[in-house]
mmCIF file with all atom_site columns, C-alpha atoms in Angstrom:
data_model
loop_
_atom_site.group_PDB
_atom_site.id
_atom_site.type_symbol
_atom_site.label_atom_id
_atom_site.label_alt_id
_atom_site.label_comp_id
_atom_site.label_asym_id
_atom_site.label_entity_id
_atom_site.label_seq_id
_atom_site.pdbx_PDB_ins_code
_atom_site.Cartn_x
_atom_site.Cartn_y
_atom_site.Cartn_z
_atom_site.occupancy
_atom_site.B_iso_or_equiv
_atom_site.pdbx_formal_charge
_atom_site.auth_seq_id
_atom_site.auth_comp_id
_atom_site.auth_asym_id
_atom_site.auth_atom_id
_atom_site.pdbx_PDB_model_num
ATOM 1   C CA . UNK P 1 1   ? 10.222  -32.551 -3.417  1.00 38.00 ? 28  UNK P CA 1
ATOM 2   C CA . UNK P 1 2   ? 9.104   -32.425 -0.025  1.00 40.00 ? 29  UNK P CA 1
ATOM 3   C CA . UNK P 1 3   ? 7.832   -29.321 1.811   1.00 45.00 ? 30  UNK P CA 1
ATOM 4   C CA . UNK P 1 4   ? 7.513   -25.984 0.828   1.00 50.00 ? 31  UNK P CA 1
ATOM 5   C CA . UNK P 1 5   ? 10.761  -24.338 -0.596  1.00 58.00 ? 32  UNK P CA 1
ATOM 6   C CA . UNK P 1 6   ? 11.944  -21.694 1.461   1.00 67.00 ? 33  UNK P CA 1
ATOM 7   C CA . UNK P 1 7   ? 12.655  -19.081 -1.298  1.00 67.00 ? 34  UNK P CA 1
ATOM 8   C CA . UNK P 1 8   ? 11.070  -19.311 -4.683  1.00 72.00 ? 35  UNK P CA 1
ATOM 9   C CA . UNK P 1 9   ? 9.097   -17.702 -7.431  1.00 76.00 ? 36  UNK P CA 1
ATOM 10  C CA . UNK P 1 10  ? 5.462   -18.566 -6.217  1.00 75.00 ? 37  UNK P CA 1
ATOM 11  C CA . UNK P 1 11  ? 6.070   -18.130 -2.521  1.00 74.00 ? 38  UNK P CA 1
ATOM 12  C CA . UNK P 1 12  ? 8.490   -14.941 -2.520  1.00 81.00 ? 39  UNK P CA 1
ATOM 13  C CA . UNK P 1 13  ? 9.373   -13.367 -5.804  1.00 86.00 ? 40  UNK P CA 1
ATOM 14  C CA . UNK P 1 14  ? 5.707   -12.907 -7.184  1.00 90.00 ? 41  UNK P CA 1
ATOM 15  C CA . UNK P 1 15  ? 4.160   -11.779 -3.862  1.00 91.00 ? 42  UNK P CA 1
ATOM 16  C CA . UNK P 1 16  ? 6.898   -9.082  -3.371  1.00 91.00 ? 43  UNK P CA 1
ATOM 17  C CA . UNK P 1 17  ? 6.139   -7.959  -7.204  1.00 93.00 ? 44  UNK P CA 1
ATOM 18  C CA . UNK P 1 18  ? 2.772   -7.785  -6.517  1.00 95.00 ? 45  UNK P CA 1
ATOM 19  C CA . UNK P 1 19  ? 3.045   -5.894  -3.141  1.00 96.00 ? 46  UNK P CA 1
ATOM 20  C CA . UNK P 1 20  ? 5.449   -3.355  -4.939  1.00 96.00 ? 47  UNK P CA 1
ATOM 21  C CA . UNK P 1 21  ? 2.986   -2.987  -7.826  1.00 96.00 ? 48  UNK P CA 1
ATOM 22  C CA . UNK P 1 22  ? 0.170   -2.070  -5.426  1.00 97.00 ? 49  UNK P CA 1
ATOM 23  C CA . UNK P 1 23  ? 2.545   0.101   -3.648  1.00 97.00 ? 50  UNK P CA 1
ATOM 24  C CA . UNK P 1 24  ? 2.650   2.225   -6.714  1.00 96.00 ? 51  UNK P CA 1
ATOM 25  C CA . UNK P 1 25  ? -0.833  1.989   -8.242  1.00 96.00 ? 52  UNK P CA 1
ATOM 26  C CA . UNK P 1 26  ? -3.050  1.853   -5.098  1.00 97.00 ? 53  UNK P CA 1
ATOM 27  C CA . UNK P 1 27  ? -2.592  5.561   -4.125  1.00 96.00 ? 54  UNK P CA 1
ATOM 28  C CA . UNK P 1 28  ? -3.677  6.383   -7.931  1.00 94.00 ? 55  UNK P CA 1
ATOM 29  C CA . UNK P 1 29  ? -7.212  5.165   -6.414  1.00 95.00 ? 56  UNK P CA 1
ATOM 30  C CA . UNK P 1 30  ? -6.993  6.623   -2.944  1.00 96.00 ? 57  UNK P CA 1
ATOM 31  C CA . UNK P 1 31  ? -5.713  10.177  -3.879  1.00 95.00 ? 58  UNK P CA 1
ATOM 32  C CA . UNK P 1 32  ? -7.669  12.212  -5.980  1.00 88.00 ? 59  UNK P CA 1
ATOM 33  C CA . UNK P 1 33  ? -5.281  13.763  -8.702  1.00 81.00 ? 60  UNK P CA 1
ATOM 34  C CA . UNK P 1 34  ? -5.909  17.430  -8.112  1.00 86.00 ? 61  UNK P CA 1
ATOM 35  C CA . UNK P 1 35  ? -5.682  17.158  -4.399  1.00 90.00 ? 62  UNK P CA 1
ATOM 36  C CA . UNK P 1 36  ? -4.614  20.653  -2.981  1.00 90.00 ? 63  UNK P CA 1
ATOM 37  C CA . UNK P 1 37  ? -3.854  20.009  0.715   1.00 94.00 ? 64  UNK P CA 1
ATOM 38  C CA . UNK P 1 38  ? -1.348  17.817  2.551   1.00 95.00 ? 65  UNK P CA 1
ATOM 39  C CA . UNK P 1 39  ? -4.067  16.518  4.790   1.00 96.00 ? 66  UNK P CA 1
ATOM 40  C CA . UNK P 1 40  ? -6.048  15.224  2.167   1.00 95.00 ? 67  UNK P CA 1
ATOM 41  C CA . UNK P 1 41  ? -3.243  13.523  0.566   1.00 97.00 ? 68  UNK P CA 1
ATOM 42  C CA . UNK P 1 42  ? -2.229  12.010  3.756   1.00 97.00 ? 69  UNK P CA 1
ATOM 43  C CA . UNK P 1 43  ? -5.595  10.504  4.346   1.00 97.00 ? 70  UNK P CA 1
ATOM 44  C CA . UNK P 1 44  ? -5.456  9.163   0.998   1.00 97.00 ? 71  UNK P CA 1
ATOM 45  C CA . UNK P 1 45  ? -2.119  7.712   1.536   1.00 97.00 ? 72  UNK P CA 1
ATOM 46  C CA . UNK P 1 46  ? -2.939  6.373   4.777   1.00 98.00 ? 73  UNK P CA 1
ATOM 47  C CA . UNK P 1 47  ? -5.928  4.557   3.235   1.00 98.00 ? 74  UNK P CA 1
ATOM 48  C CA . UNK P 1 48  ? -3.525  3.091   0.496   1.00 98.00 ? 75  UNK P CA 1
ATOM 49  C CA . UNK P 1 49  ? -1.361  1.876   3.107   1.00 98.00 ? 76  UNK P CA 1
ATOM 50  C CA . UNK P 1 50  ? -4.345  0.175   4.764   1.00 97.00 ? 77  UNK P CA 1
ATOM 51  C CA . UNK P 1 51  ? -5.390  -1.507  1.444   1.00 98.00 ? 78  UNK P CA 1
ATOM 52  C CA . UNK P 1 52  ? -1.857  -2.602  0.674   1.00 98.00 ? 79  UNK P CA 1
ATOM 53  C CA . UNK P 1 53  ? -1.659  -4.038  4.223   1.00 97.00 ? 80  UNK P CA 1
ATOM 54  C CA . UNK P 1 54  ? -5.086  -5.758  3.805   1.00 97.00 ? 81  UNK P CA 1
ATOM 55  C CA . UNK P 1 55  ? -4.089  -7.262  0.526   1.00 97.00 ? 82  UNK P CA 1
ATOM 56  C CA . UNK P 1 56  ? -0.840  -8.403  1.972   1.00 96.00 ? 83  UNK P CA 1
ATOM 57  C CA . UNK P 1 57  ? -2.492  -9.993  4.757   1.00 96.00 ? 84  UNK P CA 1
ATOM 58  C CA . UNK P 1 58  ? -4.609  -11.983 2.316   1.00 95.00 ? 85  UNK P CA 1
ATOM 59  C CA . UNK P 1 59  ? -1.626  -12.829 0.204   1.00 95.00 ? 86  UNK P CA 1
ATOM 60  C CA . UNK P 1 60  ? 0.008   -14.334 3.444   1.00 93.00 ? 87  UNK P CA 1
ATOM 61  C CA . UNK P 1 61  ? -3.119  -16.214 4.133   1.00 93.00 ? 88  UNK P CA 1
ATOM 62  C CA . UNK P 1 62  ? -3.293  -17.758 0.684   1.00 93.00 ? 89  UNK P CA 1
ATOM 63  C CA . UNK P 1 63  ? 0.454   -18.748 0.852   1.00 91.00 ? 90  UNK P CA 1
ATOM 64  C CA . UNK P 1 64  ? -0.297  -20.448 4.151   1.00 91.00 ? 91  UNK P CA 1
ATOM 65  C CA . UNK P 1 65  ? -3.286  -22.260 2.534   1.00 92.00 ? 92  UNK P CA 1
ATOM 66  C CA . UNK P 1 66  ? -0.845  -23.244 -0.368  1.00 89.00 ? 93  UNK P CA 1
ATOM 67  C CA . UNK P 1 67  ? 1.529   -24.953 2.334   1.00 89.00 ? 94  UNK P CA 1
ATOM 68  C CA . UNK P 1 68  ? -1.343  -27.344 3.022   1.00 90.00 ? 95  UNK P CA 1
ATOM 69  C CA . UNK P 1 69  ? -2.783  -25.646 5.870   1.00 90.00 ? 96  UNK P CA 1
ATOM 70  C CA . UNK P 1 70  ? -6.635  -25.601 6.589   1.00 92.00 ? 97  UNK P CA 1
ATOM 71  C CA . UNK P 1 71  ? -7.271  -21.807 6.723   1.00 90.00 ? 98  UNK P CA 1
ATOM 72  C CA . UNK P 1 72  ? -10.863 -22.027 7.596   1.00 91.00 ? 99  UNK P CA 1
ATOM 73  C CA . UNK P 1 73  ? -10.049 -24.321 10.791  1.00 92.00 ? 100 UNK P CA 1
ATOM 74  C CA . UNK P 1 74  ? -7.255  -22.282 11.728  1.00 90.00 ? 101 UNK P CA 1
ATOM 75  C CA . UNK P 1 75  ? -9.494  -19.344 11.905  1.00 88.00 ? 102 UNK P CA 1
ATOM 76  C CA . UNK P 1 76  ? -12.163 -20.866 13.562  1.00 92.00 ? 103 UNK P CA 1
ATOM 77  C CA . UNK P 1 77  ? -9.665  -22.173 16.130  1.00 93.00 ? 104 UNK P CA 1
ATOM 78  C CA . UNK P 1 78  ? -8.271  -18.909 16.849  1.00 94.00 ? 105 UNK P CA 1
ATOM 79  C CA . UNK P 1 79  ? -9.570  -15.842 14.666  1.00 93.00 ? 106 UNK P CA 1
ATOM 80  C CA . UNK P 1 80  ? -7.700  -13.187 16.572  1.00 95.00 ? 107 UNK P CA 1
ATOM 81  C CA . UNK P 1 81  ? -4.306  -15.192 16.513  1.00 95.00 ? 108 UNK P CA 1
ATOM 82  C CA . UNK P 1 82  ? -4.671  -15.936 13.039  1.00 94.00 ? 109 UNK P CA 1
ATOM 83  C CA . UNK P 1 83  ? -5.612  -12.405 12.006  1.00 94.00 ? 110 UNK P CA 1
ATOM 84  C CA . UNK P 1 84  ? -2.384  -11.060 14.094  1.00 95.00 ? 111 UNK P CA 1
ATOM 85  C CA . UNK P 1 85  ? -0.259  -13.999 12.469  1.00 94.00 ? 112 UNK P CA 1
ATOM 86  C CA . UNK P 1 86  ? -1.311  -12.718 8.938   1.00 95.00 ? 113 UNK P CA 1
ATOM 87  C CA . UNK P 1 87  ? -1.251  -8.948  9.747   1.00 95.00 ? 114 UNK P CA 1
ATOM 88  C CA . UNK P 1 88  ? 2.272   -9.232  11.234  1.00 95.00 ? 115 UNK P CA 1
ATOM 89  C CA . UNK P 1 89  ? 3.638   -11.132 8.146   1.00 94.00 ? 116 UNK P CA 1
ATOM 90  C CA . UNK P 1 90  ? 1.975   -7.963  6.023   1.00 95.00 ? 117 UNK P CA 1
ATOM 91  C CA . UNK P 1 91  ? 3.898   -5.477  8.185   1.00 95.00 ? 118 UNK P CA 1
ATOM 92  C CA . UNK P 1 92  ? 7.089   -7.338  7.990   1.00 95.00 ? 119 UNK P CA 1
ATOM 93  C CA . UNK P 1 93  ? 6.485   -7.213  4.053   1.00 94.00 ? 120 UNK P CA 1
ATOM 94  C CA . UNK P 1 94  ? 6.508   -3.513  4.394   1.00 95.00 ? 121 UNK P CA 1
ATOM 95  C CA . UNK P 1 95  ? 10.311  -3.507  4.588   1.00 95.00 ? 122 UNK P CA 1
ATOM 96  C CA . UNK P 1 96  ? 10.033  -4.322  0.591   1.00 94.00 ? 123 UNK P CA 1
ATOM 97  C CA . UNK P 1 97  ? 6.812   -1.982  -0.411  1.00 96.00 ? 124 UNK P CA 1
ATOM 98  C CA . UNK P 1 98  ? 6.902   0.587   2.424   1.00 96.00 ? 125 UNK P CA 1
ATOM 99  C CA . UNK P 1 99  ? 9.912   2.748   0.861   1.00 97.00 ? 126 UNK P CA 1
ATOM 100 C CA . UNK P 1 100 ? 8.156   2.470   -2.447  1.00 97.00 ? 127 UNK P CA 1
ATOM 101 C CA . UNK P 1 101 ? 5.115   3.931   -0.999  1.00 97.00 ? 128 UNK P CA 1
ATOM 102 C CA . UNK P 1 102 ? 7.108   6.508   0.887   1.00 97.00 ? 129 UNK P CA 1
ATOM 103 C CA . UNK P 1 103 ? 8.648   7.653   -2.395  1.00 97.00 ? 130 UNK P CA 1
ATOM 104 C CA . UNK P 1 104 ? 4.994   7.895   -3.917  1.00 96.00 ? 131 UNK P CA 1
ATOM 105 C CA . UNK P 1 105 ? 3.781   9.829   -0.983  1.00 97.00 ? 132 UNK P CA 1
ATOM 106 C CA . UNK P 1 106 ? 6.835   12.347  -1.210  1.00 97.00 ? 133 UNK P CA 1
ATOM 107 C CA . UNK P 1 107 ? 6.450   12.650  -4.925  1.00 95.00 ? 134 UNK P CA 1
ATOM 108 C CA . UNK P 1 108 ? 2.576   13.469  -4.482  1.00 95.00 ? 135 UNK P CA 1
ATOM 109 C CA . UNK P 1 109 ? 3.551   15.977  -1.724  1.00 96.00 ? 136 UNK P CA 1
ATOM 110 C CA . UNK P 1 110 ? 5.880   17.718  -4.093  1.00 96.00 ? 137 UNK P CA 1
ATOM 111 C CA . UNK P 1 111 ? 2.896   17.911  -6.801  1.00 93.00 ? 138 UNK P CA 1
ATOM 112 C CA . UNK P 1 112 ? 0.679   19.365  -4.070  1.00 95.00 ? 139 UNK P CA 1
ATOM 113 C CA . UNK P 1 113 ? 2.875   22.175  -2.986  1.00 95.00 ? 140 UNK P CA 1
ATOM 114 C CA . UNK P 1 114 ? 3.676   23.082  -6.816  1.00 94.00 ? 141 UNK P CA 1
ATOM 115 C CA . UNK P 1 115 ? -0.286  23.111  -7.589  1.00 92.00 ? 142 UNK P CA 1
ATOM 116 C CA . UNK P 1 116 ? -0.577  25.462  -4.363  1.00 92.00 ? 143 UNK P CA 1
ATOM 117 C CA . UNK P 1 117 ? 2.170   27.643  -5.671  1.00 92.00 ? 144 UNK P CA 1
ATOM 118 C CA . UNK P 1 118 ? 0.622   27.906  -9.187  1.00 90.00 ? 145 UNK P CA 1
ATOM 119 C CA . UNK P 1 119 ? -2.778  28.719  -7.453  1.00 87.00 ? 146 UNK P CA 1
ATOM 120 C CA . UNK P 1 120 ? -1.156  31.433  -5.563  1.00 89.00 ? 147 UNK P CA 1
ATOM 121 C CA . UNK P 1 121 ? 0.524   32.932  -8.701  1.00 90.00 ? 148 UNK P CA 1
ATOM 122 C CA . UNK P 1 122 ? -3.069  32.590  -10.590 1.00 85.00 ? 149 UNK P CA 1
ATOM 123 C CA . UNK P 1 123 ? -4.595  34.433  -7.851  1.00 87.00 ? 150 UNK P CA 1
ATOM 124 C CA . UNK P 1 124 ? -1.940  37.345  -8.019  1.00 87.00 ? 151 UNK P CA 1
ATOM 125 C CA . UNK P 1 125 ? -1.739  37.543  -11.682 1.00 89.00 ? 152 UNK P CA 1
ATOM 126 C CA . UNK P 1 126 ? -5.308  36.973  -12.658 1.00 86.00 ? 153 UNK P CA 1
ATOM 127 C CA . UNK P 1 127 ? -7.016  37.689  -9.639  1.00 77.00 ? 154 UNK P CA 1
ATOM 128 C CA . UNK P 1 128 ? -8.395  34.215  -9.344  1.00 67.00 ? 155 UNK P CA 1
ATOM 129 C CA . UNK P 1 129 ? -9.288  32.895  -5.837  1.00 67.00 ? 156 UNK P CA 1
ATOM 130 C CA . UNK P 1 130 ? -6.930  30.093  -4.905  1.00 59.00 ? 157 UNK P CA 1
ATOM 131 C CA . UNK P 1 131 ? -8.564  26.855  -4.194  1.00 59.00 ? 158 UNK P CA 1
#
């Protein structure tokens, strides 16, 4: 077989699966579980999005290398252009993992509001201070 296949397990399906998994699991690392404000949640989720974008850029650089391109020479020749190239591919891949991370964010936002409501009830019933 000559050249790189356009759509396949190693160049499309596995990378998309990895990015989907990252969209689900990276927020576990970037957002502390008992987060009590939407602002703290937003900062953690934006960090998760940044990490997924970084990983996706590196993944596309690796796929570029596997096509037979010399990644070091490409970066040395035009570091900004190559970076933009891989980051743009990572951003385009967001059409797959973006909705997943949005659902994760939405679910976590609901949890924050639930915890805040429970803290208000405890404060009212038990005289505890809300966090």
